[in-house]
Amino acid sequence: MLPIYAGEGDAGAICVLNKQDLAGLRYSLSEVLDTVEAAYKAYAAGLSANPRKLTAKPDDGHSLAYSMLGRDGERQTVAFKTSYKFNVNEDASLQKYYTSLLLYDDRTGLPIALMDCSLVGALRTPAASALLARSCARSDARTALVIGSGVQGQNAFPFLVAAMPQLDRLIIHGSHEAGIAAARERLRAHYPERDIEVSGDLERSARAADIIIGAAGPASEKSYGVVRRSALKPGALTILVGYGLHAELLHQADFRVATSEAQMRVTGTDLADADGALPAIDAELPDILAGNRSGRAHDDQRIFAYNSGMIITDIALGRLFAERARAQQLGQTILLW
């Protein structure tokens, strides 16, 4: 087995980790949560860099591509992430999606790994949602609703329970039976005694929820609508990952949070008002986790949180997984330079 770090062998070599390699990794929910939280705190401390992402989209919207560059100062790691989705507006069976992460060690100047980034993306986003929920939800929150049964909807519940064990009612609202079944299976894999209630009425479920995560796909709004402010109970927290929440929840919120306001202004343009404007954010998650800001002022605040990807969390998880892959002797080293 060749080394995962090029510095231990040929400086022109790099370890390549494909989707199958990463599927064999061993890790825990707490490791992922702790790694993502530490990345946010390092950013809040000024140790890391997270420039705005670059996007490219044709006029007809049939594809979407973006690139993110960042540096994790705590781990001394630089990375480039790329994502490309084709047939964005078509049925999922007709879409193509590719994402990669390229990591460099900023202590040695040598490459670490080139990996498929789908696992990192599938985990860092629900981990961030769980951290938002733990930081911004009411202290007596007991009910969580997840809208959407795709990958993000399926992965949301285990992280929510890991971050907030007091949650005793979990509800999913989705249109795909296989996705709903997968969500229940993934939760039971970590918490065999827990189950997820399947919603048949989005508004009724929203009225009961303390935490609502909009993780649906763009076509879902035609299938079952979106949650409006009138359905929120006092103190409810709404977290937008994909779709399923009306833009008025942002504009009429009592308090607004984002993982990154700069990123929201790049990827959240569909939430803009009639004048094309987005309201200012009251606090960012890194500052809340670092103790520099509060996640809410009082229990009755209806809070909106925007969860957009930050490359610093991809870097942190990517580095963890590269090192774990090395320990498990996964991947292959190739001469690239």
Coordinates of C-alpha atoms in Angstrom, one line a residue:
M1 CA 0.0 0.0 0.0
L2 CA 1.5 3.3 -1.0
P3 CA 1.4 6.2 1.4
I4 CA -1.6 8.6 1.5
Y5 CA 0.7 11.6 1.9
A6 CA 2.9 12.3 -1.0
G7 CA 5.7 13.6 1.3
E8 CA 6.2 10.0 2.5
G9 CA 7.0 8.8 -0.9
D10 CA 7.0 10.6 -4.3
A11 CA 6.3 14.3 -4.2
G12 CA 4.4 13.9 -7.5
A13 CA 2.0 11.4 -6.0
I14 CA -1.4 11.8 -4.5
C15 CA -3.9 9.5 -2.8
V16 CA -7.2 9.1 -4.7
L17 CA -10.2 8.1 -2.7
N18 CA -13.3 7.1 -4.7
K19 CA -16.9 6.7 -3.5
Q20 CA -16.4 3.0 -2.8
D21 CA -13.3 3.7 -0.6
L22 CA -15.1 6.3 1.4
A23 CA -18.1 4.1 1.9
G24 CA -15.8 1.8 3.9
L25 CA -14.8 4.5 6.4
R26 CA -15.5 4.1 10.0
Y27 CA -16.6 7.2 11.9
S28 CA -19.2 8.3 14.5
L29 CA -21.9 11.0 14.5
S30 CA -20.1 12.7 17.4
E31 CA -16.8 12.8 15.4
V32 CA -18.5 14.5 12.5
L33 CA -20.3 17.0 14.7
D34 CA -17.2 17.8 16.7
T35 CA -15.1 18.2 13.5
V36 CA -17.6 20.6 11.9
E37 CA -18.0 22.6 15.1
A38 CA -14.3 22.9 15.5
A39 CA -14.0 24.2 11.9
Y40 CA -16.6 26.9 12.6
K41 CA -14.9 27.9 15.8
A42 CA -11.5 28.2 14.1
Y43 CA -13.1 30.4 11.5
A44 CA -14.6 32.6 14.1
A45 CA -11.2 32.9 15.7
G46 CA -9.8 34.3 12.5
L47 CA -7.6 31.2 11.8
S48 CA -9.3 30.1 8.5
A49 CA -10.3 31.6 5.2
N50 CA -13.6 31.0 3.4
P51 CA -13.9 33.1 0.2
R52 CA -17.3 33.3 -1.5
K53 CA -18.0 30.5 -4.0
L54 CA -17.9 30.9 -7.7
T55 CA -20.9 29.8 -9.7
A56 CA -21.6 29.2 -13.4
K57 CA -25.1 28.6 -14.7
P58 CA -26.4 28.8 -18.3
D59 CA -29.4 31.0 -19.1
D60 CA -31.7 28.1 -19.5
G61 CA -30.6 26.7 -16.1
H62 CA -30.0 23.2 -17.3
S63 CA -26.8 22.9 -15.3
L64 CA -25.1 24.4 -12.3
A65 CA -21.4 24.4 -11.5
Y66 CA -19.5 26.0 -8.6
S67 CA -16.1 26.0 -7.1
M68 CA -14.9 26.8 -3.5
L69 CA -11.4 27.5 -2.2
G70 CA -10.5 27.7 1.4
R71 CA -7.9 27.2 4.1
D72 CA -8.4 25.6 7.5
G73 CA -5.9 27.3 9.7
E74 CA -6.3 24.9 12.6
R75 CA -5.4 21.9 10.5
Q76 CA -3.1 23.9 8.2
T77 CA -4.9 22.5 5.1
V78 CA -5.8 24.2 1.8
A79 CA -8.5 22.7 -0.4
F80 CA -10.4 23.2 -3.6
K81 CA -14.0 21.8 -4.0
T82 CA -15.8 21.5 -7.3
S83 CA -19.4 20.6 -8.0
Y84 CA -21.2 20.1 -11.3
K85 CA -24.9 19.1 -11.7
F86 CA -26.4 18.4 -15.1
N87 CA -30.1 18.4 -15.9
V88 CA -30.9 20.4 -12.8
N89 CA -34.6 20.8 -13.6
E90 CA -35.2 17.2 -14.7
D91 CA -36.3 14.2 -12.7
A92 CA -33.6 12.9 -10.4
S93 CA -33.1 9.8 -12.6
L94 CA -32.0 12.1 -15.5
Q95 CA -29.6 14.2 -13.4
K96 CA -25.8 13.8 -13.3
Y97 CA -23.8 15.1 -10.3
Y98 CA -20.1 15.1 -9.7
T99 CA -18.2 16.7 -6.8
S100 CA -14.6 16.5 -5.7
L101 CA -12.3 17.7 -3.0
L102 CA -8.5 18.3 -3.4
L103 CA -6.5 18.7 -0.2
Y104 CA -3.0 20.1 0.3
D105 CA -1.0 20.2 3.5
D106 CA 0.0 23.8 4.1
R107 CA 2.8 22.8 6.5
T108 CA 4.7 20.8 3.9
G109 CA 3.3 22.1 0.7
L110 CA 2.5 18.6 -0.4
P111 CA -0.8 17.1 -1.7
I112 CA -2.9 15.0 0.7
A113 CA -5.7 13.5 -1.3
L114 CA -8.1 13.9 -4.1
M115 CA -11.5 12.5 -3.1
D116 CA -15.1 12.1 -4.1
C117 CA -16.8 14.8 -2.0
S118 CA -20.3 13.4 -1.9
L119 CA -19.9 11.8 1.5
V120 CA -18.4 14.9 3.0
G121 CA -21.3 17.0 1.6
A122 CA -23.9 14.5 2.8
L123 CA -22.6 14.7 6.3
R124 CA -21.4 18.3 6.9
T125 CA -24.7 19.8 5.9
P126 CA -26.9 17.9 8.3
A127 CA -24.2 18.3 11.0
A128 CA -24.4 22.1 10.4
S129 CA -28.2 22.0 10.7
A130 CA -28.0 20.1 13.9
L131 CA -25.5 22.7 15.3
L132 CA -27.9 25.4 14.2
A133 CA -30.8 23.6 16.0
R134 CA -28.8 23.1 19.2
S135 CA -27.7 26.7 19.2
C136 CA -30.9 28.5 18.1
A137 CA -33.9 26.3 19.1
R138 CA -35.8 26.9 22.3
S139 CA -34.3 25.0 25.3
D140 CA -37.6 23.1 25.7
A141 CA -37.8 22.0 22.0
R142 CA -39.1 18.5 21.6
T143 CA -40.5 18.1 18.1
A144 CA -38.5 18.3 14.8
L145 CA -40.0 18.3 11.3
V146 CA -37.8 17.6 8.2
I147 CA -39.3 18.4 4.8
G148 CA -37.8 16.3 2.1
S149 CA -36.8 12.6 1.7
G150 CA -33.6 13.0 -0.4
V151 CA -30.1 12.5 0.9
Q152 CA -30.2 15.6 3.2
G153 CA -33.6 14.7 4.6
Q154 CA -32.5 11.1 5.2
N155 CA -29.3 12.2 7.1
A156 CA -30.9 15.0 9.1
F157 CA -32.4 13.0 11.9
P158 CA -29.4 11.1 13.3
F159 CA -27.5 14.3 13.7
L160 CA -30.4 16.1 15.2
V161 CA -30.8 13.4 17.9
A162 CA -27.0 13.3 18.5
A163 CA -27.0 17.1 19.0
M164 CA -30.3 17.3 20.9
P165 CA -31.1 14.0 22.6
Q166 CA -34.2 15.6 24.3
L167 CA -36.1 15.6 20.9
D168 CA -38.8 13.0 21.4
R169 CA -41.0 13.5 18.3
L170 CA -39.4 13.3 14.8
I171 CA -41.6 13.9 11.7
I172 CA -40.7 13.6 8.0
H173 CA -42.8 15.1 5.2
G174 CA -41.8 13.8 1.8
S175 CA -43.1 12.4 -1.4
H176 CA -40.9 9.4 -2.0
E177 CA -41.6 6.2 -0.1
A178 CA -38.1 4.8 -0.7
G179 CA -36.5 8.0 0.7
I180 CA -38.8 8.0 3.8
A181 CA -37.9 4.3 4.4
A182 CA -34.2 5.2 4.1
A183 CA -34.5 8.0 6.6
R184 CA -36.1 5.7 9.1
E185 CA -33.5 3.0 8.5
R186 CA -30.6 5.5 8.9
L187 CA -32.0 6.7 12.2
R188 CA -32.4 3.2 13.5
A189 CA -28.9 2.3 12.5
H190 CA -27.7 4.8 15.2
Y191 CA -30.7 4.8 17.5
P192 CA -32.5 1.4 17.3
E193 CA -35.2 2.5 19.8
R194 CA -36.2 5.6 17.8
D195 CA -38.6 6.0 14.9
I196 CA -39.8 8.7 12.6
E197 CA -43.5 9.7 12.2
V198 CA -44.6 10.2 8.6
S199 CA -46.5 13.4 7.9
G200 CA -49.6 13.5 5.8
D201 CA -50.3 17.2 6.3
L202 CA -47.4 19.6 6.0
E203 CA -49.2 22.6 7.7
R204 CA -50.4 20.5 10.6
S205 CA -46.9 19.0 11.1
A206 CA -45.4 22.5 10.9
R207 CA -47.8 23.8 13.6
A208 CA -46.6 21.1 16.0
A209 CA -42.8 21.6 15.3
D210 CA -40.3 23.4 17.4
I211 CA -37.6 22.9 14.7
I212 CA -38.4 22.7 10.9
I213 CA -35.7 21.8 8.4
G214 CA -36.4 22.6 4.7
A215 CA -34.3 20.0 2.9
A216 CA -36.6 19.2 -0.1
G217 CA -35.7 19.4 -3.7
P218 CA -37.0 22.2 -6.0
A219 CA -39.8 20.1 -7.5
S220 CA -41.3 19.5 -4.0
E221 CA -43.0 22.8 -3.8
K222 CA -45.3 21.8 -6.6
S223 CA -46.0 18.5 -4.9
Y224 CA -46.9 19.7 -1.4
G225 CA -46.3 23.4 -1.0
V226 CA -44.1 25.2 1.5
V227 CA -44.3 26.2 5.1
R228 CA -45.6 29.8 5.7
R229 CA -45.1 32.0 8.7
S230 CA -48.8 31.6 9.7
A231 CA -48.1 27.9 10.5
L232 CA -45.2 28.6 12.9
K233 CA -45.7 28.3 16.6
P234 CA -44.1 31.0 18.9
G235 CA -40.4 30.3 19.2
A236 CA -40.2 28.0 16.2
L237 CA -36.8 27.7 14.4
T238 CA -36.8 27.1 10.7
I239 CA -33.6 26.0 8.9
L240 CA -33.3 26.2 5.1
V241 CA -31.0 23.7 3.4
G242 CA -32.8 23.2 0.1
Y243 CA -36.5 24.0 -0.4
G244 CA -39.8 23.7 1.5
L245 CA -39.8 27.0 3.4
H246 CA -41.4 30.2 2.0
A247 CA -39.1 33.2 1.6
E248 CA -41.4 35.2 4.0
L249 CA -39.9 33.2 6.8
L250 CA -36.6 34.9 6.2
H251 CA -38.0 38.4 5.6
Q252 CA -40.5 38.4 8.5
A253 CA -38.2 36.5 11.0
D254 CA -37.7 38.0 14.5
F255 CA -34.1 36.9 14.3
R256 CA -32.0 35.7 11.3
V257 CA -29.0 33.4 11.4
A258 CA -26.7 32.1 8.6
T259 CA -23.7 29.8 8.5
S260 CA -22.3 32.6 6.3
E261 CA -24.1 35.8 5.2
A262 CA -21.7 36.2 2.3
Q263 CA -22.5 32.7 1.0
M264 CA -26.3 33.3 1.5
R265 CA -26.1 36.3 -0.8
V266 CA -24.6 34.1 -3.5
T267 CA -26.8 31.0 -3.2
G268 CA -29.9 32.5 -1.7
T269 CA -31.0 34.8 -4.4
D270 CA -34.3 32.9 -4.9
L271 CA -35.2 34.3 -1.4
A272 CA -34.9 37.9 -2.5
D273 CA -37.9 40.2 -2.3
A274 CA -39.6 42.0 -5.2
D275 CA -36.7 44.5 -5.3
G276 CA -34.1 41.8 -5.4
A277 CA -33.0 42.4 -1.8
L278 CA -32.2 40.1 1.1
P279 CA -32.4 41.3 4.7
A280 CA -29.3 41.5 6.9
I281 CA -28.4 38.6 9.1
D282 CA -28.3 39.1 12.9
A283 CA -25.7 36.4 13.7
E284 CA -23.6 33.8 12.0
L285 CA -23.2 30.3 13.3
P286 CA -19.4 30.4 13.8
D287 CA -19.8 33.4 16.1
I288 CA -22.6 31.7 18.0
L289 CA -20.6 28.5 18.5
A290 CA -17.6 30.6 19.6
G291 CA -19.7 32.3 22.2
N292 CA -19.4 35.7 20.5
R293 CA -23.1 36.0 19.7
S294 CA -26.4 34.5 21.0
G295 CA -28.6 32.2 19.0
R296 CA -31.8 33.8 20.2
A297 CA -32.8 36.6 22.6
H298 CA -36.0 35.1 24.0
D299 CA -38.2 31.9 23.7
D300 CA -40.9 33.5 21.6
Q301 CA -38.7 34.6 18.7
R302 CA -39.4 32.9 15.4
I303 CA -35.9 32.4 14.0
F304 CA -34.9 31.7 10.4
A305 CA -31.5 30.1 9.7
Y306 CA -29.8 29.7 6.3
N307 CA -27.5 26.7 6.1
S308 CA -25.2 27.2 3.1
G309 CA -22.0 25.1 2.6
M310 CA -18.7 26.5 3.8
I311 CA -15.5 25.1 2.4
I312 CA -13.9 25.1 5.9
T313 CA -16.2 22.3 7.0
D314 CA -15.5 20.3 3.8
I315 CA -11.8 20.7 4.5
A316 CA -12.1 19.6 8.1
L317 CA -14.1 16.5 7.3
G318 CA -12.0 15.8 4.2
R319 CA -8.8 15.8 6.3
L320 CA -10.4 13.6 8.9
F321 CA -11.6 11.1 6.3
A322 CA -8.2 11.2 4.5
E323 CA -6.4 10.3 7.7
R324 CA -9.0 7.7 8.6
A325 CA -8.6 6.2 5.1
R326 CA -4.9 6.0 5.6
A327 CA -5.3 4.2 8.9
Q328 CA -7.7 1.7 7.2
Q329 CA -5.5 1.3 4.1
L330 CA -8.1 2.6 1.7
G331 CA -7.6 4.3 -1.6
Q332 CA -4.7 4.2 -4.1
T333 CA -1.8 6.5 -4.8
I334 CA -1.1 7.7 -8.3
L335 CA 1.6 9.8 -9.9
L336 CA -0.2 13.0 -11.1
W337 CA 2.7 15.4 -11.4

